[in-house]
Amino acid sequence: IVFGDWSSDVCSSDLVDIVTITLCAVIAGADDWVEIAAFGKEKEQWFRTFLELPKGVPSHDTFGRVFSLINPEEFTKCFASWIRSAFPLADSDVVAIDGKTARRSHDRINGKSAIHMVSAWAVRNRLILGQVKTSDKSNEIKAIPELLKVLDIEGCVVTTDAMGCQKEIAAQIVDQGADYVLSLKGNQSNLHKDVELLFEDAKQDNYKKLDAKSYTTVDGEHGRIETRRYIITGKVDWFAERSKWKNLTTFGMVESTREIGEQITQETRYFISSLPCDAERFAQAVRDHWGRSEEHTSELQSPNTIS
C-alpha cells in the first residue's frame, strides 16, 4: 500500500493490526473512528490471539490518521491483487459490471448527493472483485474503464447494462483478454434500432435467414411462470460500423414472457457480443448478469437450433 505521507510511528505490524481491527469493527456495526477504537479495546484479549498489538490498541486519532494516509487507488490495486490470488477466476466465468446507488447515502443538509458505486461481480465466486465511486449514474461511462484496469479478467465474459455499451469499453475488455456481452438501449439509438429491425424482419421466417440459434428457459415459482427465449446470430457483416466495435461477432435478443394468473407481460432486449454463435453460452451470460443461479430457481431448459 502506498502512503501519501508515511508516519514513522506506525510500523508494518501496526498497520496489519489497524486494518484488521477496523474491518472487524465495521462488520460489527462501528461507523466512526471512536467506535472502532472502542471496539478494539473491548475485544483486545481476543485480538491478541492472532495480532501482535505491540503498543496495545491504537487511539481513535491513530486509526483516523493512518487511513487518511492510504492512497485509495493503490489500496484498490492491492485489494484486487489479493482477490485474484485468493479467488482465481476460471475461463468463461462471468464478471458483471453494474452500477447501484446506495440508499440513504445522501446528505441534503450539506448538499451531498447519494453515493453511486460501479462494481464488478464475479458470478461463480459470488464476490465483488472491485468497485469505483462515481458522482452519479451518468459517470459510469468513465468509471467502468478505471474499474476494469485493476481487474484480471482474461478468459472471462464481461457483461454490462446499456450504460456500459461503448466502443472504448468493448475494446478495453478485448485488449484485456476477455469477451463481452453488452446490453443495447437508447444510448446507442442507431445500433439498437438496426439490431431491432434485423430481428423483427427475420422473425417472419423464424430467423432462418439469420442462421440463428436459440435457447429457451422456463422458470416457475409462487404462481409466476417466466419464459425466456434467447436468440443469437453471427450475421454481423451487414453492419456498417462493425469495425468500430472490436471483435463484434454476434447480435443477440432475449424475448421474455411473464405470466401471473391471467396477466401476461412481454419484454424484448437486444445485445451485442464478442462471443461465438452459441445460444446456451449467450443465455448463461445474460442470466448471470442479473444474478440468477440454479440453486434459487427450478428450471426447465430446452436448447435447439433454428433450421
PDB file of C-alpha atoms in Angstrom, residues 58-295:
ATOM      1  CA  PRO A  58      -4.297   2.387  18.924  1.00  0.00           C
ATOM      2  CA  SER A  59      -6.286   5.510  19.773  1.00  0.00           C
ATOM      3  CA  HIS A  60      -9.098   6.708  17.549  1.00  0.00           C
ATOM      4  CA  ASP A  61      -6.812   9.521  16.322  1.00  0.00           C
ATOM      5  CA  THR A  62      -4.262   6.960  15.118  1.00  0.00           C
ATOM      6  CA  PHE A  63      -6.930   4.987  13.257  1.00  0.00           C
ATOM      7  CA  GLY A  64      -8.096   8.138  11.518  1.00  0.00           C
ATOM      8  CA  ARG A  65      -4.581   9.368  10.732  1.00  0.00           C
ATOM      9  CA  VAL A  66      -3.433   6.051   9.227  1.00  0.00           C
ATOM     10  CA  PHE A  67      -6.451   5.673   6.967  1.00  0.00           C
ATOM     11  CA  SER A  68      -6.172   9.294   5.828  1.00  0.00           C
ATOM     12  CA  LEU A  69      -2.658   8.496   4.567  1.00  0.00           C
ATOM     13  CA  ILE A  70      -3.656   5.490   2.470  1.00  0.00           C
ATOM     14  CA  ASN A  71      -3.738   6.101  -1.275  1.00  0.00           C
ATOM     15  CA  PRO A  72      -7.190   4.819  -2.342  1.00  0.00           C
ATOM     16  CA  GLU A  73      -6.073   3.855  -5.867  1.00  0.00           C
ATOM     17  CA  GLU A  74      -3.114   1.839  -4.621  1.00  0.00           C
ATOM     18  CA  PHE A  75      -5.276   0.251  -1.933  1.00  0.00           C
ATOM     19  CA  THR A  76      -7.740  -0.807  -4.647  1.00  0.00           C
ATOM     20  CA  LYS A  77      -4.926  -2.356  -6.689  1.00  0.00           C
ATOM     21  CA  CYS A  78      -3.641  -4.269  -3.667  1.00  0.00           C
ATOM     22  CA  PHE A  79      -7.140  -5.446  -2.832  1.00  0.00           C
ATOM     23  CA  ALA A  80      -7.738  -6.603  -6.414  1.00  0.00           C
ATOM     24  CA  SER A  81      -4.395  -8.426  -6.407  1.00  0.00           C
ATOM     25  CA  TRP A  82      -5.348 -10.247  -3.201  1.00  0.00           C
ATOM     26  CA  ILE A  83      -8.738 -11.158  -4.617  1.00  0.00           C
ATOM     27  CA  ARG A  84      -7.066 -12.593  -7.739  1.00  0.00           C
ATOM     28  CA  SER A  85      -4.792 -14.824  -5.672  1.00  0.00           C
ATOM     29  CA  ALA A  86      -7.435 -15.898  -3.151  1.00  0.00           C
ATOM     30  CA  PHE A  87     -10.351 -16.372  -5.555  1.00  0.00           C
ATOM     31  CA  PRO A  88      -8.966 -17.062  -9.061  1.00  0.00           C
ATOM     32  CA  LEU A  89     -11.358 -16.774 -11.986  1.00  0.00           C
ATOM     33  CA  ALA A  90     -11.725 -19.601 -14.500  1.00  0.00           C
ATOM     34  CA  ASP A  91     -12.182 -19.333 -18.249  1.00  0.00           C
ATOM     35  CA  SER A  92     -15.682 -18.267 -19.296  1.00  0.00           C
ATOM     36  CA  ASP A  93     -16.563 -17.024 -15.796  1.00  0.00           C
ATOM     37  CA  VAL A  94     -18.982 -14.109 -15.999  1.00  0.00           C
ATOM     38  CA  VAL A  95     -17.936 -10.765 -14.498  1.00  0.00           C
ATOM     39  CA  ALA A  96     -20.988  -8.497 -14.271  1.00  0.00           C
ATOM     40  CA  ILE A  97     -20.339  -4.740 -14.236  1.00  0.00           C
ATOM     41  CA  ASP A  98     -23.224  -2.907 -12.622  1.00  0.00           C
ATOM     42  CA  GLY A  99     -23.943   0.468 -11.056  1.00  0.00           C
ATOM     43  CA  LYS A 100     -26.019   0.945  -7.912  1.00  0.00           C
ATOM     44  CA  THR A 101     -26.964   3.967  -5.828  1.00  0.00           C
ATOM     45  CA  ALA A 102     -26.561   3.414  -2.068  1.00  0.00           C
ATOM     46  CA  ARG A 103     -29.862   4.025  -0.309  1.00  0.00           C
ATOM     47  CA  ARG A 104     -29.933   6.782   2.319  1.00  0.00           C
ATOM     48  CA  SER A 105     -26.354   7.800   1.436  1.00  0.00           C
ATOM     49  CA  HIS A 106     -27.275  11.382   0.528  1.00  0.00           C
ATOM     50  CA  ASP A 107     -26.797  14.390   2.805  1.00  0.00           C
ATOM     51  CA  ARG A 108     -29.340  17.037   1.868  1.00  0.00           C
ATOM     52  CA  ILE A 109     -28.254  19.408   4.655  1.00  0.00           C
ATOM     53  CA  ASN A 110     -24.719  19.628   3.252  1.00  0.00           C
ATOM     54  CA  GLY A 111     -25.838  19.363  -0.353  1.00  0.00           C
ATOM     55  CA  LYS A 112     -24.255  15.952  -0.982  1.00  0.00           C
ATOM     56  CA  SER A 113     -25.935  13.603  -3.445  1.00  0.00           C
ATOM     57  CA  ALA A 114     -26.314   9.873  -2.890  1.00  0.00           C
ATOM     58  CA  ILE A 115     -23.266   7.671  -3.415  1.00  0.00           C
ATOM     59  CA  HIS A 116     -23.267   5.784  -6.726  1.00  0.00           C
ATOM     60  CA  MET A 117     -20.960   2.759  -6.986  1.00  0.00           C
ATOM     61  CA  VAL A 118     -19.895   0.777 -10.036  1.00  0.00           C
ATOM     62  CA  SER A 119     -18.984  -2.778  -9.059  1.00  0.00           C
ATOM     63  CA  ALA A 120     -17.529  -5.853 -10.733  1.00  0.00           C
ATOM     64  CA  TRP A 121     -19.283  -9.001  -9.514  1.00  0.00           C
ATOM     65  CA  ALA A 122     -17.745 -12.446 -10.089  1.00  0.00           C
ATOM     66  CA  VAL A 123     -20.867 -14.551 -10.515  1.00  0.00           C
ATOM     67  CA  ARG A 124     -19.414 -18.024  -9.899  1.00  0.00           C
ATOM     68  CA  ASN A 125     -17.434 -16.930  -6.833  1.00  0.00           C
ATOM     69  CA  ARG A 126     -20.277 -14.657  -5.670  1.00  0.00           C
ATOM     70  CA  LEU A 127     -17.726 -11.981  -4.866  1.00  0.00           C
ATOM     71  CA  ILE A 128     -17.206  -8.295  -5.607  1.00  0.00           C
ATOM     72  CA  LEU A 129     -13.827  -8.016  -7.354  1.00  0.00           C
ATOM     73  CA  GLY A 130     -13.664  -4.236  -7.091  1.00  0.00           C
ATOM     74  CA  GLN A 131     -15.723  -1.071  -7.144  1.00  0.00           C
ATOM     75  CA  VAL A 132     -15.414   2.596  -8.055  1.00  0.00           C
ATOM     76  CA  LYS A 133     -17.396   5.504  -6.647  1.00  0.00           C
ATOM     77  CA  THR A 134     -18.957   7.971  -9.095  1.00  0.00           C
ATOM     78  CA  SER A 135     -20.804  11.226  -8.599  1.00  0.00           C
ATOM     79  CA  ASP A 136     -23.883   9.971 -10.440  1.00  0.00           C
ATOM     80  CA  LYS A 137     -25.098   7.293 -12.858  1.00  0.00           C
ATOM     81  CA  SER A 138     -24.063   9.300 -15.928  1.00  0.00           C
ATOM     82  CA  ASN A 139     -20.414   8.938 -14.896  1.00  0.00           C
ATOM     83  CA  GLU A 140     -20.490   5.140 -15.137  1.00  0.00           C
ATOM     84  CA  ILE A 141     -19.001   5.504 -18.623  1.00  0.00           C
ATOM     85  CA  LYS A 142     -15.848   6.990 -17.067  1.00  0.00           C
ATOM     86  CA  ALA A 143     -15.823   4.694 -14.033  1.00  0.00           C
ATOM     87  CA  ILE A 144     -16.057   1.361 -15.874  1.00  0.00           C
ATOM     88  CA  PRO A 145     -12.660   1.682 -17.663  1.00  0.00           C
ATOM     89  CA  GLU A 146     -10.997   2.659 -14.369  1.00  0.00           C
ATOM     90  CA  LEU A 147     -12.505  -0.377 -12.671  1.00  0.00           C
ATOM     91  CA  LEU A 148     -11.535  -2.749 -15.476  1.00  0.00           C
ATOM     92  CA  LYS A 149      -7.927  -1.539 -15.300  1.00  0.00           C
ATOM     93  CA  VAL A 150      -7.345  -3.095 -11.868  1.00  0.00           C
ATOM     94  CA  LEU A 151      -9.059  -6.402 -12.706  1.00  0.00           C
ATOM     95  CA  ASP A 152      -7.590  -9.567 -14.177  1.00  0.00           C
ATOM     96  CA  ILE A 153     -10.436 -10.618 -16.491  1.00  0.00           C
ATOM     97  CA  GLU A 154      -8.505 -12.706 -19.006  1.00  0.00           C
ATOM     98  CA  GLY A 155     -10.652 -15.564 -20.307  1.00  0.00           C
ATOM     99  CA  CYS A 156     -13.827 -14.212 -18.678  1.00  0.00           C
ATOM    100  CA  VAL A 157     -17.050 -12.859 -20.143  1.00  0.00           C
ATOM    101  CA  VAL A 158     -17.746  -9.274 -19.076  1.00  0.00           C
ATOM    102  CA  THR A 159     -21.368  -8.112 -19.081  1.00  0.00           C
ATOM    103  CA  THR A 160     -22.756  -4.598 -18.653  1.00  0.00           C
ATOM    104  CA  ASP A 161     -26.069  -2.829 -18.885  1.00  0.00           C
ATOM    105  CA  ALA A 162     -26.736  -0.291 -21.641  1.00  0.00           C
ATOM    106  CA  MET A 163     -24.697   2.454 -19.961  1.00  0.00           C
ATOM    107  CA  GLY A 164     -21.530   0.395 -20.498  1.00  0.00           C
ATOM    108  CA  CYS A 165     -22.241  -0.267 -24.174  1.00  0.00           C
ATOM    109  CA  GLN A 166     -19.420   1.910 -25.519  1.00  0.00           C
ATOM    110  CA  LYS A 167     -16.850   1.257 -28.266  1.00  0.00           C
ATOM    111  CA  GLU A 168     -13.949   2.129 -25.968  1.00  0.00           C
ATOM    112  CA  ILE A 169     -15.180  -0.181 -23.208  1.00  0.00           C
ATOM    113  CA  ALA A 170     -15.663  -3.069 -25.657  1.00  0.00           C
ATOM    114  CA  ALA A 171     -12.109  -2.537 -26.965  1.00  0.00           C
ATOM    115  CA  GLN A 172     -10.647  -2.442 -23.450  1.00  0.00           C
ATOM    116  CA  ILE A 173     -12.393  -5.684 -22.490  1.00  0.00           C
ATOM    117  CA  VAL A 174     -10.971  -7.418 -25.575  1.00  0.00           C
ATOM    118  CA  ASP A 175      -7.495  -5.919 -25.019  1.00  0.00           C
ATOM    119  CA  GLN A 176      -7.538  -7.381 -21.503  1.00  0.00           C
ATOM    120  CA  GLY A 177      -8.200 -10.849 -22.959  1.00  0.00           C
ATOM    121  CA  ALA A 178     -11.921 -11.172 -22.226  1.00  0.00           C
ATOM    122  CA  ASP A 179     -15.182 -11.392 -24.169  1.00  0.00           C
ATOM    123  CA  TYR A 180     -18.157  -9.078 -23.768  1.00  0.00           C
ATOM    124  CA  VAL A 181     -21.951  -9.166 -23.804  1.00  0.00           C
ATOM    125  CA  LEU A 182     -23.289  -5.587 -23.808  1.00  0.00           C
ATOM    126  CA  SER A 183     -26.928  -4.618 -23.462  1.00  0.00           C
ATOM    127  CA  LEU A 184     -28.381  -2.180 -26.010  1.00  0.00           C
ATOM    128  CA  LYS A 185     -30.729   0.678 -25.263  1.00  0.00           C
ATOM    129  CA  GLY A 186     -31.345   4.307 -26.103  1.00  0.00           C
ATOM    130  CA  ASN A 187     -27.762   5.472 -25.536  1.00  0.00           C
ATOM    131  CA  GLN A 188     -26.860   3.586 -28.725  1.00  0.00           C
ATOM    132  CA  SER A 189     -30.058   4.533 -30.532  1.00  0.00           C
ATOM    133  CA  ASN A 190     -28.936   3.805 -34.109  1.00  0.00           C
ATOM    134  CA  LEU A 191     -27.298   0.496 -33.237  1.00  0.00           C
ATOM    135  CA  HIS A 192     -30.272  -0.509 -31.092  1.00  0.00           C
ATOM    136  CA  LYS A 193     -32.678   0.332 -33.916  1.00  0.00           C
ATOM    137  CA  ASP A 194     -30.629  -1.578 -36.508  1.00  0.00           C
ATOM    138  CA  VAL A 195     -30.433  -4.724 -34.374  1.00  0.00           C
ATOM    139  CA  GLU A 196     -34.126  -4.481 -33.507  1.00  0.00           C
ATOM    140  CA  LEU A 197     -35.070  -4.244 -37.204  1.00  0.00           C
ATOM    141  CA  LEU A 198     -32.762  -7.162 -38.007  1.00  0.00           C
ATOM    142  CA  PHE A 199     -34.557  -9.496 -35.633  1.00  0.00           C
ATOM    143  CA  GLU A 200     -38.028  -8.132 -36.427  1.00  0.00           C
ATOM    144  CA  ASP A 201     -37.535  -8.805 -40.140  1.00  0.00           C
ATOM    145  CA  ALA A 202     -36.079 -12.251 -39.506  1.00  0.00           C
ATOM    146  CA  LYS A 203     -38.940 -13.192 -37.200  1.00  0.00           C
ATOM    147  CA  GLN A 204     -41.264 -13.623 -40.183  1.00  0.00           C
ATOM    148  CA  ASP A 205     -39.465 -16.790 -41.293  1.00  0.00           C
ATOM    149  CA  ASN A 206     -38.500 -17.953 -37.781  1.00  0.00           C
ATOM    150  CA  TYR A 207     -34.976 -16.487 -38.131  1.00  0.00           C
ATOM    151  CA  LYS A 208     -33.927 -18.948 -40.881  1.00  0.00           C
ATOM    152  CA  LYS A 209     -32.176 -16.280 -42.937  1.00  0.00           C
ATOM    153  CA  LEU A 210     -30.071 -15.338 -39.933  1.00  0.00           C
ATOM    154  CA  ASP A 211     -28.912 -18.927 -39.378  1.00  0.00           C
ATOM    155  CA  ALA A 212     -29.773 -18.168 -35.770  1.00  0.00           C
ATOM    156  CA  LYS A 213     -29.596 -20.429 -32.739  1.00  0.00           C
ATOM    157  CA  SER A 214     -31.922 -20.345 -29.757  1.00  0.00           C
ATOM    158  CA  TYR A 215     -32.121 -21.477 -26.156  1.00  0.00           C
ATOM    159  CA  THR A 216     -35.262 -21.414 -24.001  1.00  0.00           C
ATOM    160  CA  THR A 217     -35.651 -21.327 -20.230  1.00  0.00           C
ATOM    161  CA  VAL A 218     -38.829 -21.604 -18.170  1.00  0.00           C
ATOM    162  CA  ASP A 219     -38.879 -20.505 -14.521  1.00  0.00           C
ATOM    163  CA  GLY A 220     -41.843 -21.017 -12.247  1.00  0.00           C
ATOM    164  CA  GLU A 221     -42.496 -20.220  -8.603  1.00  0.00           C
ATOM    165  CA  HIS A 222     -45.218 -18.652  -6.425  1.00  0.00           C
ATOM    166  CA  GLY A 223     -47.769 -18.669  -9.239  1.00  0.00           C
ATOM    167  CA  ARG A 224     -45.428 -16.955 -11.693  1.00  0.00           C
ATOM    168  CA  ILE A 225     -44.226 -18.502 -14.953  1.00  0.00           C
ATOM    169  CA  GLU A 226     -41.450 -16.733 -16.845  1.00  0.00           C
ATOM    170  CA  THR A 227     -40.335 -17.953 -20.257  1.00  0.00           C
ATOM    171  CA  ARG A 228     -37.210 -16.564 -21.889  1.00  0.00           C
ATOM    172  CA  ARG A 229     -36.133 -17.291 -25.433  1.00  0.00           C
ATOM    173  CA  TYR A 230     -32.528 -16.390 -26.229  1.00  0.00           C
ATOM    174  CA  ILE A 231     -31.713 -15.967 -29.915  1.00  0.00           C
ATOM    175  CA  ILE A 232     -28.241 -15.269 -31.292  1.00  0.00           C
ATOM    176  CA  THR A 233     -26.866 -14.790 -34.803  1.00  0.00           C
ATOM    177  CA  GLY A 234     -23.416 -14.427 -36.314  1.00  0.00           C
ATOM    178  CA  LYS A 235     -24.755 -12.427 -39.272  1.00  0.00           C
ATOM    179  CA  VAL A 236     -22.990  -9.144 -38.479  1.00  0.00           C
ATOM    180  CA  ASP A 237     -21.204  -8.414 -41.777  1.00  0.00           C
ATOM    181  CA  TRP A 238     -24.004  -6.106 -42.901  1.00  0.00           C
ATOM    182  CA  PHE A 239     -23.424  -3.710 -40.001  1.00  0.00           C
ATOM    183  CA  ALA A 240     -21.641  -0.653 -41.415  1.00  0.00           C
ATOM    184  CA  GLU A 241     -19.858   0.245 -38.169  1.00  0.00           C
ATOM    185  CA  ARG A 242     -18.790  -3.280 -37.275  1.00  0.00           C
ATOM    186  CA  SER A 243     -15.089  -2.400 -37.490  1.00  0.00           C
ATOM    187  CA  LYS A 244     -15.547   0.264 -34.790  1.00  0.00           C
ATOM    188  CA  TRP A 245     -16.671  -2.366 -32.268  1.00  0.00           C
ATOM    189  CA  LYS A 246     -13.679  -4.557 -31.521  1.00  0.00           C
ATOM    190  CA  ASN A 247     -14.301  -8.282 -32.058  1.00  0.00           C
ATOM    191  CA  LEU A 248     -18.023  -7.766 -32.632  1.00  0.00           C
ATOM    192  CA  THR A 249     -19.104 -11.280 -33.579  1.00  0.00           C
ATOM    193  CA  THR A 250     -22.777 -11.752 -32.728  1.00  0.00           C
ATOM    194  CA  PHE A 251     -26.077  -9.990 -32.110  1.00  0.00           C
ATOM    195  CA  GLY A 252     -28.444 -11.365 -29.505  1.00  0.00           C
ATOM    196  CA  MET A 253     -32.060 -10.989 -28.498  1.00  0.00           C
ATOM    197  CA  VAL A 254     -33.990 -12.079 -25.416  1.00  0.00           C
ATOM    198  CA  GLU A 255     -37.782 -12.402 -25.534  1.00  0.00           C
ATOM    199  CA  SER A 256     -39.272 -12.605 -22.036  1.00  0.00           C
ATOM    200  CA  THR A 257     -42.855 -13.566 -21.282  1.00  0.00           C
ATOM    201  CA  ARG A 258     -44.159 -13.407 -17.714  1.00  0.00           C
ATOM    202  CA  GLU A 259     -47.453 -14.968 -16.672  1.00  0.00           C
ATOM    203  CA  ILE A 260     -49.026 -14.227 -13.292  1.00  0.00           C
ATOM    204  CA  GLY A 261     -52.522 -15.670 -13.254  1.00  0.00           C
ATOM    205  CA  GLU A 262     -54.299 -14.223 -16.272  1.00  0.00           C
ATOM    206  CA  GLN A 263     -51.902 -11.292 -16.592  1.00  0.00           C
ATOM    207  CA  ILE A 264     -49.240 -11.656 -19.304  1.00  0.00           C
ATOM    208  CA  THR A 265     -46.393  -9.175 -19.910  1.00  0.00           C
ATOM    209  CA  GLN A 266     -43.706  -9.297 -22.583  1.00  0.00           C
ATOM    210  CA  GLU A 267     -40.304  -7.644 -22.966  1.00  0.00           C
ATOM    211  CA  THR A 268     -37.623  -7.807 -25.646  1.00  0.00           C
ATOM    212  CA  ARG A 269     -33.988  -6.840 -25.124  1.00  0.00           C
ATOM    213  CA  TYR A 270     -31.062  -6.698 -27.558  1.00  0.00           C
ATOM    214  CA  PHE A 271     -27.331  -7.280 -27.130  1.00  0.00           C
ATOM    215  CA  ILE A 272     -24.019  -7.141 -28.967  1.00  0.00           C
ATOM    216  CA  SER A 273     -21.295  -9.639 -28.169  1.00  0.00           C
ATOM    217  CA  SER A 274     -17.841 -10.960 -28.988  1.00  0.00           C
ATOM    218  CA  LEU A 275     -18.984 -14.485 -28.111  1.00  0.00           C
ATOM    219  CA  PRO A 276     -19.371 -17.117 -30.833  1.00  0.00           C
ATOM    220  CA  CYS A 277     -22.846 -18.053 -32.064  1.00  0.00           C
ATOM    221  CA  ASP A 278     -23.664 -20.267 -29.082  1.00  0.00           C
ATOM    222  CA  ALA A 279     -27.165 -19.662 -27.716  1.00  0.00           C
ATOM    223  CA  GLU A 280     -26.653 -21.521 -24.441  1.00  0.00           C
ATOM    224  CA  ARG A 281     -23.461 -19.615 -23.627  1.00  0.00           C
ATOM    225  CA  PHE A 282     -25.126 -16.322 -24.522  1.00  0.00           C
ATOM    226  CA  ALA A 283     -28.101 -17.196 -22.329  1.00  0.00           C
ATOM    227  CA  GLN A 284     -25.863 -18.031 -19.374  1.00  0.00           C
ATOM    228  CA  ALA A 285     -24.041 -14.697 -19.631  1.00  0.00           C
ATOM    229  CA  VAL A 286     -27.293 -12.713 -19.730  1.00  0.00           C
ATOM    230  CA  ARG A 287     -28.816 -14.664 -16.858  1.00  0.00           C
ATOM    231  CA  ASP A 288     -25.671 -14.391 -14.747  1.00  0.00           C
ATOM    232  CA  HIS A 289     -25.610 -10.627 -15.180  1.00  0.00           C
ATOM    233  CA  TRP A 290     -28.854 -10.426 -13.243  1.00  0.00           C
ATOM    234  CA  GLY A 291     -27.567 -12.724 -10.516  1.00  0.00           C
ATOM    235  CA  ARG A 292     -29.716 -15.680 -11.431  1.00  0.00           C
ATOM    236  CA  SER A 293     -28.429 -19.050 -10.172  1.00  0.00           C
ATOM    237  CA  GLU A 294     -29.610 -22.623 -10.427  1.00  0.00           C
ATOM    238  CA  GLU A 295     -29.808 -23.050  -6.641  1.00  0.00           C
TER     239      GLU A 295
END
